[in-house]
Short mmCIF file of C-alpha atoms and ligand atoms in Angstrom, two decimals:
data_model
loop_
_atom_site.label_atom_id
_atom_site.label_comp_id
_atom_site.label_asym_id
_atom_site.label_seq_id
_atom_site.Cartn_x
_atom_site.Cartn_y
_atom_site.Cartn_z
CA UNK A 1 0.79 -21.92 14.81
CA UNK A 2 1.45 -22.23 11.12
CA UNK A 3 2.12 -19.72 8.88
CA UNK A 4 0.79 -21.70 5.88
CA UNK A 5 -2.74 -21.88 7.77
CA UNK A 6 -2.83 -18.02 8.39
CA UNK A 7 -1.94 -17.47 4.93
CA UNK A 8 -5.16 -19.92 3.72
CA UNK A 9 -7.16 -18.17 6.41
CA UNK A 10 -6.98 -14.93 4.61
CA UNK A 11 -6.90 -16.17 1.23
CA UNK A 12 -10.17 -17.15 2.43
CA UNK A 13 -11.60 -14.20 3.24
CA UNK A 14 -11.55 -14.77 7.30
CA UNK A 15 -10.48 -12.46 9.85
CA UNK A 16 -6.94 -12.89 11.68
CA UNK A 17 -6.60 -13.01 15.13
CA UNK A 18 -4.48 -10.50 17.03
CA UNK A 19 -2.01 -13.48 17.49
CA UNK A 20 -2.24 -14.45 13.86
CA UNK A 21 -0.56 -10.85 12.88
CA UNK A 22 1.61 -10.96 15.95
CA UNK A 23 3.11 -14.10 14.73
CA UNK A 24 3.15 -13.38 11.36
CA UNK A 25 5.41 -9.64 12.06
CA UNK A 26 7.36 -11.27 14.63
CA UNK A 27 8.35 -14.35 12.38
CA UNK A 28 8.57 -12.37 9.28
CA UNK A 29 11.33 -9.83 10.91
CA UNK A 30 13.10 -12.93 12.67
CA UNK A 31 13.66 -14.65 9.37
CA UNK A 32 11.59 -17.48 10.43
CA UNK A 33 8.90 -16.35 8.06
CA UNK A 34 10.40 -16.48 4.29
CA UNK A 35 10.33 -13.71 1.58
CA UNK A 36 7.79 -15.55 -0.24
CA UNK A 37 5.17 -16.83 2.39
CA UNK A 38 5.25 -12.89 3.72
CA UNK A 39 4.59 -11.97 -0.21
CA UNK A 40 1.13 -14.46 -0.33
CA UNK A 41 -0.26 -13.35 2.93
CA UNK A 42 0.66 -9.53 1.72
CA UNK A 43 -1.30 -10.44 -1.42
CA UNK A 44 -4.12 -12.49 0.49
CA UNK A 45 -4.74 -9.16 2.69
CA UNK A 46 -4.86 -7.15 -0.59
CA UNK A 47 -7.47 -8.52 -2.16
CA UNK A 48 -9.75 -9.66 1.03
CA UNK A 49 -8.81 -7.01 2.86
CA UNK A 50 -7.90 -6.20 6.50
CA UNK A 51 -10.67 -4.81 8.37
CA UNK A 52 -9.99 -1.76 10.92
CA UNK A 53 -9.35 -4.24 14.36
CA UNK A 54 -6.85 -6.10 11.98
CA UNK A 55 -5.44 -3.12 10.67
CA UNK A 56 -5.04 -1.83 14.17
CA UNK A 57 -3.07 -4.93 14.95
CA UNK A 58 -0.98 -4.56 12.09
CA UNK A 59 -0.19 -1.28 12.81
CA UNK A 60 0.96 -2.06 16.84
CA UNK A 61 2.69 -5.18 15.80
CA UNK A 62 4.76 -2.93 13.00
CA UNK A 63 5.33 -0.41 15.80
CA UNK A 64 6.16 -2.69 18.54
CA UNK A 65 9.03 -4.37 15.83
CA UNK A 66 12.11 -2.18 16.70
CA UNK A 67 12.90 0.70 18.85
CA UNK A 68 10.17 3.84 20.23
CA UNK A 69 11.88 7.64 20.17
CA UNK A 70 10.96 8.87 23.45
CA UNK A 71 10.27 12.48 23.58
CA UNK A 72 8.75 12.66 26.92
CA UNK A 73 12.26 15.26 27.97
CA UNK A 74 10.75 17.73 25.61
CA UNK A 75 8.30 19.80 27.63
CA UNK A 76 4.99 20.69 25.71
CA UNK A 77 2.52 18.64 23.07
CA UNK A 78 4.58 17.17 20.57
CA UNK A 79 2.83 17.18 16.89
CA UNK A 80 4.43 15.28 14.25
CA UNK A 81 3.34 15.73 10.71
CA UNK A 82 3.10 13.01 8.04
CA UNK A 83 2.85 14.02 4.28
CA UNK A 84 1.29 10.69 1.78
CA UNK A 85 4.07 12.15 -0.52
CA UNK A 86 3.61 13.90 -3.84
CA UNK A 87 5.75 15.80 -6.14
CA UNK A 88 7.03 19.27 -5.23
CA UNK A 89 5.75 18.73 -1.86
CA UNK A 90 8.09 20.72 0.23
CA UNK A 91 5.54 21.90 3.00
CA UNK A 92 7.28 20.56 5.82
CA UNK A 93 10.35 23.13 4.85
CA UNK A 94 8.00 25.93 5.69
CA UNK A 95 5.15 24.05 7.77
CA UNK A 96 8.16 22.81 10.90
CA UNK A 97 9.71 26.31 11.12
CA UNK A 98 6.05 28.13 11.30
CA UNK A 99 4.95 25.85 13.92
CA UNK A 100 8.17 25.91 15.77
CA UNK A 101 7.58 29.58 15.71
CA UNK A 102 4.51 29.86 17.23
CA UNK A 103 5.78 27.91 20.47
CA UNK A 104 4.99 24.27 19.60
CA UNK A 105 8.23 21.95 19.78
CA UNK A 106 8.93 20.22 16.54
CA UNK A 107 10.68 17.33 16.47
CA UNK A 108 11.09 15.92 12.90
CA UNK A 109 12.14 12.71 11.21
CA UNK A 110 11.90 12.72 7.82
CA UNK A 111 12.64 10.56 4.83
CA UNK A 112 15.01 10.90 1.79
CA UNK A 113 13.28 10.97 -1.53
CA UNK A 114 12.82 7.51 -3.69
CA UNK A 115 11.63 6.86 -7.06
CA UNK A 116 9.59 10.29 -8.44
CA UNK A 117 8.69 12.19 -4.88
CA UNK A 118 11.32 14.39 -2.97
CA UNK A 119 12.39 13.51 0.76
CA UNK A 120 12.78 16.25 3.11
CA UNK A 121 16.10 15.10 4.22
CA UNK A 122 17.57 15.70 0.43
CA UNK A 123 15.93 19.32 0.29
CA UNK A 124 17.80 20.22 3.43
CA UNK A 125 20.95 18.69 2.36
CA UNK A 126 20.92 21.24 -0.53
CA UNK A 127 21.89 23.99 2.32
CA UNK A 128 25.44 23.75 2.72
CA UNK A 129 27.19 22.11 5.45
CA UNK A 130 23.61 21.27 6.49
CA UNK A 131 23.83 17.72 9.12
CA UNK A 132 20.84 15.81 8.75
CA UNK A 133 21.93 12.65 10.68
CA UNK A 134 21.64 13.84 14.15
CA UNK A 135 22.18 11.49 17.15
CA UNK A 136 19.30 11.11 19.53
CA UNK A 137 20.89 13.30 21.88
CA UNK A 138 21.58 16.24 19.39
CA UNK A 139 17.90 15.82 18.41
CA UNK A 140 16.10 16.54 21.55
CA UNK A 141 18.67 19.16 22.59
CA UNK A 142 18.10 20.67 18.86
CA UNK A 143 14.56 20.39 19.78
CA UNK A 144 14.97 21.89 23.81
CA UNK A 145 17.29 24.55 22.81
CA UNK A 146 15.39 26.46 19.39
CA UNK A 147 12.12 24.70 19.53
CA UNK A 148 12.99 22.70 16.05
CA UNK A 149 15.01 19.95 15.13
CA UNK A 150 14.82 18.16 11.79
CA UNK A 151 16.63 14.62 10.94
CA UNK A 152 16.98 11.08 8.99
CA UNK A 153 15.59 8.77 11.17
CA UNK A 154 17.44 7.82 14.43
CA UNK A 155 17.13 4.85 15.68
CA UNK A 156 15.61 1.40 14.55
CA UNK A 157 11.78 2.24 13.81
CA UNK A 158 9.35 0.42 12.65
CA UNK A 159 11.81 -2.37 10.85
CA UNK A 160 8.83 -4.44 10.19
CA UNK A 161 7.61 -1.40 7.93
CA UNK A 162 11.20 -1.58 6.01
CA UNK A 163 11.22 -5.04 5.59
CA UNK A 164 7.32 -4.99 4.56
CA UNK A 165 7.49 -2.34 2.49
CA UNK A 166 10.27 -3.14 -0.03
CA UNK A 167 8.25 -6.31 -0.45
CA UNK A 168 5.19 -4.59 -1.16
CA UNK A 169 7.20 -2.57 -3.70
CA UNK A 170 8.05 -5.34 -6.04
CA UNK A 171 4.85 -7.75 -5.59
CA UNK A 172 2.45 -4.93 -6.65
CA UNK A 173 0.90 -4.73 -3.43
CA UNK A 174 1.57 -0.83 -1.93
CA UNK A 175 -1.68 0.71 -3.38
CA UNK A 176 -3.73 -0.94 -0.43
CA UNK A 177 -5.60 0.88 2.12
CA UNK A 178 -5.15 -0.80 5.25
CA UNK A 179 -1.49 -1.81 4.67
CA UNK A 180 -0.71 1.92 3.64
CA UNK A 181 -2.24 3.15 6.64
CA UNK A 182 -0.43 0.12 9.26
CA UNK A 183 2.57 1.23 7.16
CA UNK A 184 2.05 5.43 7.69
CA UNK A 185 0.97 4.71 11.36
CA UNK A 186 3.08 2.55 12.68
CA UNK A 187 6.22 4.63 12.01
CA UNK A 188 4.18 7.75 13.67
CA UNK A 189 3.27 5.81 16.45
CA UNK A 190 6.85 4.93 17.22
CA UNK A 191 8.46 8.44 16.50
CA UNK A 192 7.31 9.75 19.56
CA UNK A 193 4.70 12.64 19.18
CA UNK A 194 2.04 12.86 21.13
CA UNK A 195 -0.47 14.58 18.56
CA UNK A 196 -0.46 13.52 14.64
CA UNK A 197 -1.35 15.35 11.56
CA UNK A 198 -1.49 13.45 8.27
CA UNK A 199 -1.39 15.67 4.82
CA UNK A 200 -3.58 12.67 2.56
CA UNK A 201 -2.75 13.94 -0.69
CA UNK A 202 -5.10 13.14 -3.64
CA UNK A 203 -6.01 13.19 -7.29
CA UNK A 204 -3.08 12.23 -10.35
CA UNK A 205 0.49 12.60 -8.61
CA UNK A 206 -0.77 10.71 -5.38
CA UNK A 207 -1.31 6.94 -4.26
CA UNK A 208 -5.37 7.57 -3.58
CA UNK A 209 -6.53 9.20 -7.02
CA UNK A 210 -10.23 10.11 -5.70
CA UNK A 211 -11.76 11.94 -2.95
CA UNK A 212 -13.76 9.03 -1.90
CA UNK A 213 -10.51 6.41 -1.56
CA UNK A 214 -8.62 9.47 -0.07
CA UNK A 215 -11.38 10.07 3.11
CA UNK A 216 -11.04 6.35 3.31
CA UNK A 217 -7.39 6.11 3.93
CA UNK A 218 -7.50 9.60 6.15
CA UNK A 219 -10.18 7.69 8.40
CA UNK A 220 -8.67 4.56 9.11
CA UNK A 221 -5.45 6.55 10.24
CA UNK A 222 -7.41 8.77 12.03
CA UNK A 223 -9.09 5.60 13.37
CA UNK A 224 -6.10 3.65 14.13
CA UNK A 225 -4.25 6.98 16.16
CA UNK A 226 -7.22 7.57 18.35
CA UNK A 227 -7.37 3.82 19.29
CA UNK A 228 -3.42 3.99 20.56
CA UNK A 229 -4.10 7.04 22.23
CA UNK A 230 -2.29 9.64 19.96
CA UNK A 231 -4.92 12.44 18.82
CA UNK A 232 -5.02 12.27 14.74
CA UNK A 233 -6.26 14.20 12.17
CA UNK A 234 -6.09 14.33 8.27
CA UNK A 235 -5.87 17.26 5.86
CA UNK A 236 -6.65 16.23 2.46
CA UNK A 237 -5.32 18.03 -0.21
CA UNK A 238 -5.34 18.43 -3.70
CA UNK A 239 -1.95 16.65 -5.77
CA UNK A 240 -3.50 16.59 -9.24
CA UNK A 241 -1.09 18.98 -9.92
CA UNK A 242 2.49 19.59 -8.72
CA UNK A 243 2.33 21.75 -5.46
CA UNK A 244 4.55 25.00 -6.52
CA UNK A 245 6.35 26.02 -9.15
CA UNK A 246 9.66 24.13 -7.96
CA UNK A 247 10.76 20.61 -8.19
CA UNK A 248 14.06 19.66 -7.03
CA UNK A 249 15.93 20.00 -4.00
CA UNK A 250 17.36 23.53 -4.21
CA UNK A 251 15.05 24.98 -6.29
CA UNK A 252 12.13 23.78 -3.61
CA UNK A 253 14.01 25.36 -0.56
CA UNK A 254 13.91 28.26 -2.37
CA UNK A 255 10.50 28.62 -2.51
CA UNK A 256 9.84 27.82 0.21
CA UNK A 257 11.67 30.35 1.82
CA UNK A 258 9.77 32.56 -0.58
CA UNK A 259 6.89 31.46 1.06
CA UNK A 260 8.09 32.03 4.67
CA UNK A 261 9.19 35.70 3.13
CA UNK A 262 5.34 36.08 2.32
CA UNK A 263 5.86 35.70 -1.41
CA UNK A 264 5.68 32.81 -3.49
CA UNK A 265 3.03 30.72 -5.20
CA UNK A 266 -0.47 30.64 -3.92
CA UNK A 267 -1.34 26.94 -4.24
CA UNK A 268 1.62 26.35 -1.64
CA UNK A 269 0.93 29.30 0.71
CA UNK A 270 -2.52 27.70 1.49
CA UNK A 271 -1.57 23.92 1.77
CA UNK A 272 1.19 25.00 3.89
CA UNK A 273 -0.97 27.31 6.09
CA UNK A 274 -3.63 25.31 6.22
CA UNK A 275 -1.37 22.47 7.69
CA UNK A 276 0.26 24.69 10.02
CA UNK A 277 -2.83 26.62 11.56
CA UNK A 278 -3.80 22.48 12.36
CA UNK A 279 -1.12 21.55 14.06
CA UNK A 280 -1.22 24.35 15.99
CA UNK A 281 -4.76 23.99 17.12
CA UNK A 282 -3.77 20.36 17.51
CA UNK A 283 -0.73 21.66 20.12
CA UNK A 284 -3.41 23.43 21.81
CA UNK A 285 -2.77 26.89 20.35
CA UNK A 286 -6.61 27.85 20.51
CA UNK A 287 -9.30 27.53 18.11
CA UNK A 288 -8.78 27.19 14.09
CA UNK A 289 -9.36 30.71 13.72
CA UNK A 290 -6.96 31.94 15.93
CA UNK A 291 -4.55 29.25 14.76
CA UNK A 292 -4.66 31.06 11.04
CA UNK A 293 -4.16 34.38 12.53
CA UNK A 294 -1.01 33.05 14.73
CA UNK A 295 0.19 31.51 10.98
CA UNK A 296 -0.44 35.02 9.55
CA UNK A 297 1.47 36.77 12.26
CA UNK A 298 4.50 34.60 12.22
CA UNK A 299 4.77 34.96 8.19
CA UNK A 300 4.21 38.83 8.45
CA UNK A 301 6.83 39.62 11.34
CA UNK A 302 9.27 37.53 10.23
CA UNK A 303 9.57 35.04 13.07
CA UNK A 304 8.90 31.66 11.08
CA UNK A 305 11.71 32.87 8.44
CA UNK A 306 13.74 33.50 11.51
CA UNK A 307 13.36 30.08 13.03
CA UNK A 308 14.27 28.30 9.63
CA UNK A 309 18.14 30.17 9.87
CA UNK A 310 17.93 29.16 13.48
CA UNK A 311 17.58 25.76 12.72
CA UNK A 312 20.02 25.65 9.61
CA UNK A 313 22.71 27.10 11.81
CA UNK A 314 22.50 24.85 14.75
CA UNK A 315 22.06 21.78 12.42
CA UNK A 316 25.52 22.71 10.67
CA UNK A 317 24.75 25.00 7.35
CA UNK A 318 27.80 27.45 6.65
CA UNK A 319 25.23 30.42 5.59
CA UNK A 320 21.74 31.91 5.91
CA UNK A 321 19.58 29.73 4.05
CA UNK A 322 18.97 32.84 1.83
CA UNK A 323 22.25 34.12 1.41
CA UNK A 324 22.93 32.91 -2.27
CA UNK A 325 26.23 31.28 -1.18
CA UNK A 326 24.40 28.88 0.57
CA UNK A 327 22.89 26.73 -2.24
CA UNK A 328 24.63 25.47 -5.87
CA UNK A 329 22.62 26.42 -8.67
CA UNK A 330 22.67 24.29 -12.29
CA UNK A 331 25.03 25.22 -14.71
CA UNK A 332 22.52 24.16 -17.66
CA UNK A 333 19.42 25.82 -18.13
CA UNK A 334 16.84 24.85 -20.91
CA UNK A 335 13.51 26.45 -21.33
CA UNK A 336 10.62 24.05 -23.08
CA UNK A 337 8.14 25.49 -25.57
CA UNK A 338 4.23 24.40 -25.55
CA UNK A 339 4.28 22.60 -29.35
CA UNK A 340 0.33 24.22 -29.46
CA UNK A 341 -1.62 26.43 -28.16
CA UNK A 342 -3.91 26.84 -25.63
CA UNK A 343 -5.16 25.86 -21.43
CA UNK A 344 -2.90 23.60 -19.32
CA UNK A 345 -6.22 21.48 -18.38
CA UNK A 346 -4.02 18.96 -16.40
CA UNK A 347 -0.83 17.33 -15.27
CA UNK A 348 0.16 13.87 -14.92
CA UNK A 349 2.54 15.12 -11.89
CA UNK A 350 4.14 11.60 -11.83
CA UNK A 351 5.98 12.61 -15.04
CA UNK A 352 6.86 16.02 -13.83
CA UNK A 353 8.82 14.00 -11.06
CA UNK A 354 10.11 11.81 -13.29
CA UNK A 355 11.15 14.64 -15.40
CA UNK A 356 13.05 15.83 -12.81
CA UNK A 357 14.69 12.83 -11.34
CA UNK A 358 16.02 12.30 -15.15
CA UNK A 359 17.77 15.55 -15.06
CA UNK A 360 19.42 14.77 -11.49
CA UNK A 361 17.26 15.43 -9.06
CA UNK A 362 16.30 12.15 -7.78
CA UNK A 363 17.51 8.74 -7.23
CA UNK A 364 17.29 5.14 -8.50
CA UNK A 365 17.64 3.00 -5.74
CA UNK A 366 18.23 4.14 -1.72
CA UNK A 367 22.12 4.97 -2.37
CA UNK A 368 22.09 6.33 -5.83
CA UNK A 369 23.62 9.79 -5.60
CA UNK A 370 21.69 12.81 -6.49
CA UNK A 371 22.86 16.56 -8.16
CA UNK A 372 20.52 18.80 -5.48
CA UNK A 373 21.09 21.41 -7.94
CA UNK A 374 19.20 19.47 -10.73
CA UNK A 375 14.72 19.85 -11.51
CA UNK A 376 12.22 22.08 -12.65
CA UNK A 377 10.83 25.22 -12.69
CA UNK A 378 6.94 25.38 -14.04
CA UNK A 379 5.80 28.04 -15.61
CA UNK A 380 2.66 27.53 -16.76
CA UNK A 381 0.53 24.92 -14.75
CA UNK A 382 -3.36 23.68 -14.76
CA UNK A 383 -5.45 26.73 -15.69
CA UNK A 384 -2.98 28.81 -17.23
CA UNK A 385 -3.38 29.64 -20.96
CA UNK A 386 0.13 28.88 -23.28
CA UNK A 387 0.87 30.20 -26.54
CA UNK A 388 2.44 27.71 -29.12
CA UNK A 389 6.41 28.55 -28.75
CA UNK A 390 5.80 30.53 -25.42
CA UNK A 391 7.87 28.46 -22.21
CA UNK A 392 6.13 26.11 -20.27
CA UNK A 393 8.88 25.11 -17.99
CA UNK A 394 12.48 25.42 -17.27
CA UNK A 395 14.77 22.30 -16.64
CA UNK A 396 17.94 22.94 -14.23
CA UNK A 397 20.72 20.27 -14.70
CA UNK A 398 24.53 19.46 -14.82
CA UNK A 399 24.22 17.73 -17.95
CA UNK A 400 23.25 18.67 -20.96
CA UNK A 401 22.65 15.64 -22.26
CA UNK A 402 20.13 14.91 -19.91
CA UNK A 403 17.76 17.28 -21.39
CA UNK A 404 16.31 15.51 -24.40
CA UNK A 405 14.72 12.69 -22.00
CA UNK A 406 13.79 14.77 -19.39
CA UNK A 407 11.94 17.70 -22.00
CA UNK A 408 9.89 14.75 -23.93
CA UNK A 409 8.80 13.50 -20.58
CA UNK A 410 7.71 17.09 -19.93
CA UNK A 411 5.95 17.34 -22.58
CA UNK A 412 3.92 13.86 -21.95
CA UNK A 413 3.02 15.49 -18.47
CA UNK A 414 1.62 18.66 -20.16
CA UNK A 415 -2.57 17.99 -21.35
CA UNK A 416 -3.59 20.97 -23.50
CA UNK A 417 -6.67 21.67 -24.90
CA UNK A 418 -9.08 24.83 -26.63
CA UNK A 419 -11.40 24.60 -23.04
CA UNK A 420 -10.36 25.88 -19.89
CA UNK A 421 -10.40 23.08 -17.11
CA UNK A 422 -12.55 23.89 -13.71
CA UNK A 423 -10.18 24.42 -10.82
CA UNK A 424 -9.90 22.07 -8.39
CA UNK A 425 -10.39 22.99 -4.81
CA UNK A 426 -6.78 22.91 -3.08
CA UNK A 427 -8.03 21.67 0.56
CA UNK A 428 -10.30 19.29 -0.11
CA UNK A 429 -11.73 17.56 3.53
CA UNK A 430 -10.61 18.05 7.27
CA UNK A 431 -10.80 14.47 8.89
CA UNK A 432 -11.15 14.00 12.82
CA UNK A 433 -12.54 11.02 14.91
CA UNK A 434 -15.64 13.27 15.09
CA UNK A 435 -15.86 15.29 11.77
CA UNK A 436 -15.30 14.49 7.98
CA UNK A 437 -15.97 17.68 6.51
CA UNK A 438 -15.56 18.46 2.19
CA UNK A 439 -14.94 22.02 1.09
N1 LIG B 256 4.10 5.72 2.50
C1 LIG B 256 4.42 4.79 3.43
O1 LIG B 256 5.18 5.07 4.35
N2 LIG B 256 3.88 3.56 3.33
C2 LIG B 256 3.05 3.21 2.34
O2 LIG B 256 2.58 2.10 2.31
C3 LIG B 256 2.72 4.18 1.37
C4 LIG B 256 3.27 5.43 1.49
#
């Protein structure tokens, strides 16, 4: 087989063969497959497209590239949860230690944040003395031992998607349905879990910007988990704005341990509940009703707070996630002023998390370092109605002059008008293999 033939028989429009993609992934991660042959076919299945028995293959051949986390010494149904990324998305802070709660083991591997979105593993790295590169071993006794264990990845998984990806970034071919979904999957598929839940996020701050192109993506991984056997479902929900009032690593684990307290802001108590009550039907807690009530019950009596210090004390942190030793906070603060009156209609959260990746908060390139003190706090957001002068946000930093950059940004990411926007719904479809369902 030639590579130079599979890449024609895309570019026209045919359908690969299940050896085709093998031998494409295999060569590509061997070296025998160059940067730049890898880039046309990756551009080829862009515009043709793959279609879902092609995707599939992708997805196994991606998965099949490097090493499988086996989880099988962990009694009970595994669920792993997948976020599509947006900004101030820190659900899995308060989503893990609900579920992990309510008796279903949670075994984590999460990602460090690039470009404008947060990663997980930076928000926890905000705690003190918090360890986020646990060995296998530490992970599934983490997991055995409280129920909830959070990391960076261990292991080699999914190389294929590494190598892939970073050319995807820089040939303008990520926003792709089919080769986000082989990419999402086929680092699920090798992390272990036996049950998946995928949080699509849509509208201005996310990769899928409508509804329609959201379902899309939500179905094909739904599609592609049943096929290897894993149970999936999708959660769509709404990213047109930022999710919170926080962006930034310490300012997010706050709130979200507001939220586990039973406070904090509404738009983030119901994504967050909303994905927990599904995983836990997913780990076979009972029906969806009962699932929200168990959510309810673990907020109100304190056990999901509980299980968050549990798992910041095993995994290294020197105090109680609230205690206010345990996190830095910014020695600059700066509040910005709306320039006019009148209704936040929308955000262009993309410049929010640029915004706050100016002032610190994220990084560059994978190695940059970041200041986890460093983001945003919004105070007004879509809906709400600003007075000319009155604060809109405040920026957190550890440089002052940081904050010119970061405030213009700010205000770029504000739209204000004289008429009140509608609101958008916050859950916006619940995607199985049987149901696609639109609130
Ligand atoms: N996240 C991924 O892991 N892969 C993509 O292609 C897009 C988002």
């Amino acid at each position: 087989m030639r590579i130079v033939d599979v890449i024609e028989k895309k570019r026209d429009g045919k359908e690969l063969s299940t050896d085709e993609i093998n031998f494409f992934i295999n060569g590509f991660c061997d070296g025998r497959i160059s940067d730049y042959q890898a880039a046309a076919l990756i551009m080829a299945a862009f515009i043709r497209g793959l279609n879902s028995r092609e995707t599939a293959d992708l997805t196994n051949a991606m998965t099949n590239s490097g090493d499988r986390m086996d989880l099988s010494e962990i009694p009970g149904i595994k669920v792993d949860k997948h976020s599509t990324g947006g900004v101030g998305d820190k659900t899995t802070l308060v989503v893990a230690p609900i579920v992990a709660s309510c008796g279903i083991p949670v075994a984590k591997m999460s990602g460090r944040g690039l470009g404008h979105t947060g990663g997980t593993i930076d928000k926890l790295e905000a705690i003190k003395g918090f360890r986020t590169s646990l060995s296998r071993s530490e992970f599934i006794a983490g997991v055995k031992e409280i129920g909830i264990a959070i990391s960076g990845q261990t292991g080699n998984l999914a190389p294929a998607d590494k190598k892939l990806y970073a050319l995807r970034d820089v040939t303008a071919t990520v926003n792709s349905i089919p080769l986000i979904a082989s990419s999402i999957m086929s680092k699920k598929l090798a992390s272990g879990a036996d049950k998946i839940i995928l949080d699509v996020k849509t509208g201005s701050g996310a990769f899928m910007k409508t509804l329609d192109e959201s379902i899309e993506l939500a179905a094909e991984m739904v599609s592609i988990g049943d096929r290897m056997g894993k149970k999936t479902v999708a959660v769509i929900t709404d990213m047109d704005t930022p999710l919170g009032r926080c962006i930034g690593n310490s300012l997010e684990v706050g709130e979200a341990i507001e939220v586990l307290g039973g406070k904090g802001p509404e738009d983030l108590k119901t994504v967050c509940f909303e994905l927990a009550a599904r995983m836990l039907e997913l780990g076979g807690k009972g029906d969806i009703g009962g699932c929200r009530e168990l959510v309810r019950k673990s907020i109100a009596d304190g056990s999901a707070l509980d299980k968050l210090k549990q798992l910041a004390l095993r995994q290294g942190a020197l105090f109680d996630p609230w205690d206010e030793r345990a996190m830095d906070e910014a020695p600059v603060r700066y509040q910005v002023m709306a320039p006019f009156e009148g209704y936040v209609t929308s955000m262009r959260s993309e410049l929010v998390g640029k915004a706050s990746m100016i002032l610190g908060a994220g990084r560059e390139t994978k190695d940059s370092p970041i200041d986890p003190t460093a983001g945003i706090i919004l105070l007004k957001k879509t809906g709400d109605y600003v007075g000319k002068g009155e604060a809109i946000a405040q920026l957190h930093t550890s440089s002052g002059q940081l904050l010119k950059e970061a405030e213009e940004m700010l205000f770029d990411a504000y739209v204000i008008s004289s008429e009140a926007a509608a609101a958008r719904p916050l859950i916006q479809a619940y995607i199985d293999s049987d149901t696609a369902i639109r609130f």
